[in-house]
C-alpha positions as a Python dict, from the first residue, in 0.01 Angstrom:
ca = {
    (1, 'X'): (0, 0, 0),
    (2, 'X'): (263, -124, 233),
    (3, 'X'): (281, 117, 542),
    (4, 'X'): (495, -94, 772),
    (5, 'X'): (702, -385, 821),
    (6, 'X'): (738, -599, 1156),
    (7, 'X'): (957, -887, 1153),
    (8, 'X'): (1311, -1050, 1217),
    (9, 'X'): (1614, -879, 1074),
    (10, 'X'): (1778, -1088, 889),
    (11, 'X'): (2045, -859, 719),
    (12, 'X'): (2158, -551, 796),
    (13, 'X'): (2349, -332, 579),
    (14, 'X'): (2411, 100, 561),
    (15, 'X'): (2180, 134, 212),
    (16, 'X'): (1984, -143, 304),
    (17, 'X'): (1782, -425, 497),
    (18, 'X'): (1619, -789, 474),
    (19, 'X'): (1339, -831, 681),
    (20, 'X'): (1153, -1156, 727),
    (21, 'X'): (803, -1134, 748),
    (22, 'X'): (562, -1508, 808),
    (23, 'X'): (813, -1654, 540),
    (24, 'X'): (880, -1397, 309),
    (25, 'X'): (1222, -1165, 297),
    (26, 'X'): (1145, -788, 233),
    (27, 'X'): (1439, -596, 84),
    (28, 'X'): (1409, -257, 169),
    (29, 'X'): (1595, 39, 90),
    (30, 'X'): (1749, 272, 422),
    (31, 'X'): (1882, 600, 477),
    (32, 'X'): (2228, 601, 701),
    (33, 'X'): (1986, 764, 938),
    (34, 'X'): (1777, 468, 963),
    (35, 'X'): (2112, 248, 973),
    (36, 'X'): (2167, 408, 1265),
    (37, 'X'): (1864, 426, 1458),
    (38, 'X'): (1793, 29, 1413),
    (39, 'X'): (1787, -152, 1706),
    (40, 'X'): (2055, -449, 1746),
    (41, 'X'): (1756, -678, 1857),
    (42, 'X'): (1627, -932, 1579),
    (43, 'X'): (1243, -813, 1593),
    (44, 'X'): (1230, -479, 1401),
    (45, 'X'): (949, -246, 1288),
    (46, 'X'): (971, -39, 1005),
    (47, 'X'): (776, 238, 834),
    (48, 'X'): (768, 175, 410),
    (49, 'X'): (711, 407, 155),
    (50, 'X'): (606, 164, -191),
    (51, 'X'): (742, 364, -502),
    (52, 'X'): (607, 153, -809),
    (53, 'X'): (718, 280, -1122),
    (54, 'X'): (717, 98, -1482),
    (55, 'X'): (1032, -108, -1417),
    (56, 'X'): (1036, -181, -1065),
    (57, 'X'): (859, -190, -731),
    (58, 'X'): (1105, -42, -483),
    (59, 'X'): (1037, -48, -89),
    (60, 'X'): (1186, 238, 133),
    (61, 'X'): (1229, 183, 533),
    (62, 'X'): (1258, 462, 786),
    (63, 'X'): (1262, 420, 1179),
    (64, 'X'): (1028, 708, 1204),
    (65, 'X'): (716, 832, 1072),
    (66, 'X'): (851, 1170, 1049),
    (67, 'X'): (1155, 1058, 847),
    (68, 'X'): (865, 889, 630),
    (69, 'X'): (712, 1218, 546),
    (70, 'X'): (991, 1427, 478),
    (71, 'X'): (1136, 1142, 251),
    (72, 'X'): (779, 1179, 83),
    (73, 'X'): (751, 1555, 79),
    (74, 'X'): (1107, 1571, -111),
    (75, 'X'): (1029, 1332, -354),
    (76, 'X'): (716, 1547, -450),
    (77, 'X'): (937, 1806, -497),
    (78, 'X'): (1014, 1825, -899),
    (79, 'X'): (1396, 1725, -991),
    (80, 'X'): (1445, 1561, -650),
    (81, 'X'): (1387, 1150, -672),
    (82, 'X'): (1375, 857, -399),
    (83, 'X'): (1787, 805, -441),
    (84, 'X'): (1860, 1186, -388),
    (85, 'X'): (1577, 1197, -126),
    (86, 'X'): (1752, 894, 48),
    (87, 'X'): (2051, 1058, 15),
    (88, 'X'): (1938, 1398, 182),
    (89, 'X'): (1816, 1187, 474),
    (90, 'X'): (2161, 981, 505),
    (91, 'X'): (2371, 1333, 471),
    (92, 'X'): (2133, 1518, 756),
    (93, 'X'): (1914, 1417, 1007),
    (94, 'X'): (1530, 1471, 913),
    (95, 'X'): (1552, 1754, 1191),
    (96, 'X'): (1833, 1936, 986),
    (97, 'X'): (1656, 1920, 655),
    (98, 'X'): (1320, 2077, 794),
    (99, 'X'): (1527, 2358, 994),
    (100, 'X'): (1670, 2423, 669),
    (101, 'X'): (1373, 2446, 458),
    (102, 'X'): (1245, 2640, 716),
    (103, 'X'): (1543, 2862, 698),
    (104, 'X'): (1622, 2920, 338),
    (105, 'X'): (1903, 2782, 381),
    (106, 'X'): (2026, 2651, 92),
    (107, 'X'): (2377, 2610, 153),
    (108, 'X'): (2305, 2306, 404),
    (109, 'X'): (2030, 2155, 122),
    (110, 'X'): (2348, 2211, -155),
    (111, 'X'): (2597, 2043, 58),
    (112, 'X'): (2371, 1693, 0),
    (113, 'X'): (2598, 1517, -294),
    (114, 'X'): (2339, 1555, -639),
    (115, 'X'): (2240, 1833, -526),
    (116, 'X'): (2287, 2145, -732),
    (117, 'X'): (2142, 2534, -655),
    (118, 'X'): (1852, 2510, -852),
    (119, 'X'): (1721, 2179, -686),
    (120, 'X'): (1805, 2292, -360),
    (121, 'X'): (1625, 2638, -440),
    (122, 'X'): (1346, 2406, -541),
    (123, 'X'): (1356, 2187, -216),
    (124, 'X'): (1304, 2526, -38),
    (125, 'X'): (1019, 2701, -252),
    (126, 'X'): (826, 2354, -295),
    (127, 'X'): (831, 2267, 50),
    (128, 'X'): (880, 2593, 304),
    (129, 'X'): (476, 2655, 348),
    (130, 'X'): (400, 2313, 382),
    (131, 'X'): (671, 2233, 657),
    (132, 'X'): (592, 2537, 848),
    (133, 'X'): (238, 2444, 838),
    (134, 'X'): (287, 2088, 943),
    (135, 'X'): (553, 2101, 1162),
    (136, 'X'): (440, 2467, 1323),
    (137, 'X'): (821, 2592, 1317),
    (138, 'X'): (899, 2928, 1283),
    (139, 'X'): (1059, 3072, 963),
    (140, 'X'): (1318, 3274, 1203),
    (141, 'X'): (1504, 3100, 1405),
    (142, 'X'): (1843, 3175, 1562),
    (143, 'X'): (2053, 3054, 1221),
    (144, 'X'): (2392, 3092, 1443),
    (145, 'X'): (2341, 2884, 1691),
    (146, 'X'): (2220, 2638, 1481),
    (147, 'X'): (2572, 2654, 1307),
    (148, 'X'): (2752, 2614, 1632),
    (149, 'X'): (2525, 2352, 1774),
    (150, 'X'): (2599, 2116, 1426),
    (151, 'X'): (2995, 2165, 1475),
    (152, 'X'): (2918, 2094, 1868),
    (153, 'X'): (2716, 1762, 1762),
    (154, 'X'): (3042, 1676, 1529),
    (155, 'X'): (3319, 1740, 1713),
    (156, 'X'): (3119, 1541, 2033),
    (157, 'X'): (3069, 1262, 1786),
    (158, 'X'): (3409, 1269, 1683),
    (159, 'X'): (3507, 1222, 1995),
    (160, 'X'): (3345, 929, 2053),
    (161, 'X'): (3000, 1012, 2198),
    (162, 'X'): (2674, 890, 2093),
    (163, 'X'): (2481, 1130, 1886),
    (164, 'X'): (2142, 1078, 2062),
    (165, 'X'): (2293, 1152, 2421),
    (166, 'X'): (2534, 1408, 2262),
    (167, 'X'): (2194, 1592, 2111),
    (168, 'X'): (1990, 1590, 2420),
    (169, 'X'): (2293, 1743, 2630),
    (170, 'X'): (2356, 2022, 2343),
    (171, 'X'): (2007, 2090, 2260),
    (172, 'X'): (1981, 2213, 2680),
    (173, 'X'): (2292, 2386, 2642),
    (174, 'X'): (2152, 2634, 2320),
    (175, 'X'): (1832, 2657, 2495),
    (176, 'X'): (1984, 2806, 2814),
    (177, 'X'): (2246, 3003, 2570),
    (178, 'X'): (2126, 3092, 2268),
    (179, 'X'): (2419, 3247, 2144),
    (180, 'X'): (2683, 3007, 2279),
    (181, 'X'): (2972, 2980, 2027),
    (182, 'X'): (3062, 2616, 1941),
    (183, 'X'): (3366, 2611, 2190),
    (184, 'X'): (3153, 2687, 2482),
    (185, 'X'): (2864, 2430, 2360),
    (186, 'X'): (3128, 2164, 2380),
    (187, 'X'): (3313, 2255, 2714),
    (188, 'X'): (2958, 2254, 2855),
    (189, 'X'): (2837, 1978, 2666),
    (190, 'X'): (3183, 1764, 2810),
    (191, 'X'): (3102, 1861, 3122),
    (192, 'X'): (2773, 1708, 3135),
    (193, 'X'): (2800, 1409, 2938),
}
């Protein structure tokens, strides 16, 4: 019903937001991802998800469209709600959780807190066809890399570097060197940031 919401931010916190809209505050529910990703401008725009349910009406803000859809693929997953969908999108960016569902790999879907091996299992059965259909990846992809390139990202934000900058300058470096080992990623990636 509610696709998006344009207005002034009004509060700002990591779970969630107030957004004034011609008079009326909107309380909506955020991932850390979005957190992160809002702009420090008042004027914001942000794509909803409505969940009605007998009890409540509950409103769910992303800064993407794409975060939007994998928020609503996971909750159409069986065992897997809005608060551990919200959770899975504030433990890994919405690029992590479709390169693991398009990975089997469960591990990284297990390490999201309330989420045991069954659901995760789930997560990866439900929604592997459907992700590789929409998003066109391919089911094999270079897993190791992908391990090295996360513990690049973390030890680069650790050190104080923005992730967005940090992801641009280590996404180059993997594509050039597939089989870089983390070390190297970051020496390279310090060298061009």
């Amino acid at each position: 019903m509610i696709t998006h919401i344009q207005g002034r931010l009004v509060e700002k916190n990591p779970t969630d937001v107030v957004i004034e809209c011609n008079g009326v505050g909107y309380f909506i529910n955020i991932s850390l991802h979005t957190f992160s990703e809002l702009p420090t401008s008042e004027n914001v725009k942000l794509y909803t998800h409505l969940l009605v349910r007998e009890d409540a009406h509950t409103l769910y803000g992303f800064s993407g469209v794409a975060e939007r859809e994998i928020f609503r693929l996971l909750i159409s997953v069986s065992g897997v709600g809005a608060s551990i969908a919200r959770t899975m999108l504030s433990s890994l960016a919405p690029d992590q959780v479709l390169d693991a569902v398009a990975q089997n790999d469960i591990t990284t879907i297990q390490s999201v807190k309330g989420i045991g091996a069954k659901t995760a299992q789930r997560v990866v059965l439900d929604l592997k066809d459907k992700i590789l259909k929409v998003y066109g990846l391919s089911s094999i992809s270079t897993g190791t890399s992908n391990t090295n390139k996360n513990e690049a990202l973390s030890a680069l934000e650790t050190l104080g570097f923005v992730r967005k900058q940090s992801e641009k300058v280590v996404d180059a470096i993997v594509k050039d060197n597939p089989q870089a080992s983390a070390e190297m990623i970051i020496k390279q990636a310090l060298k061009n940031l």
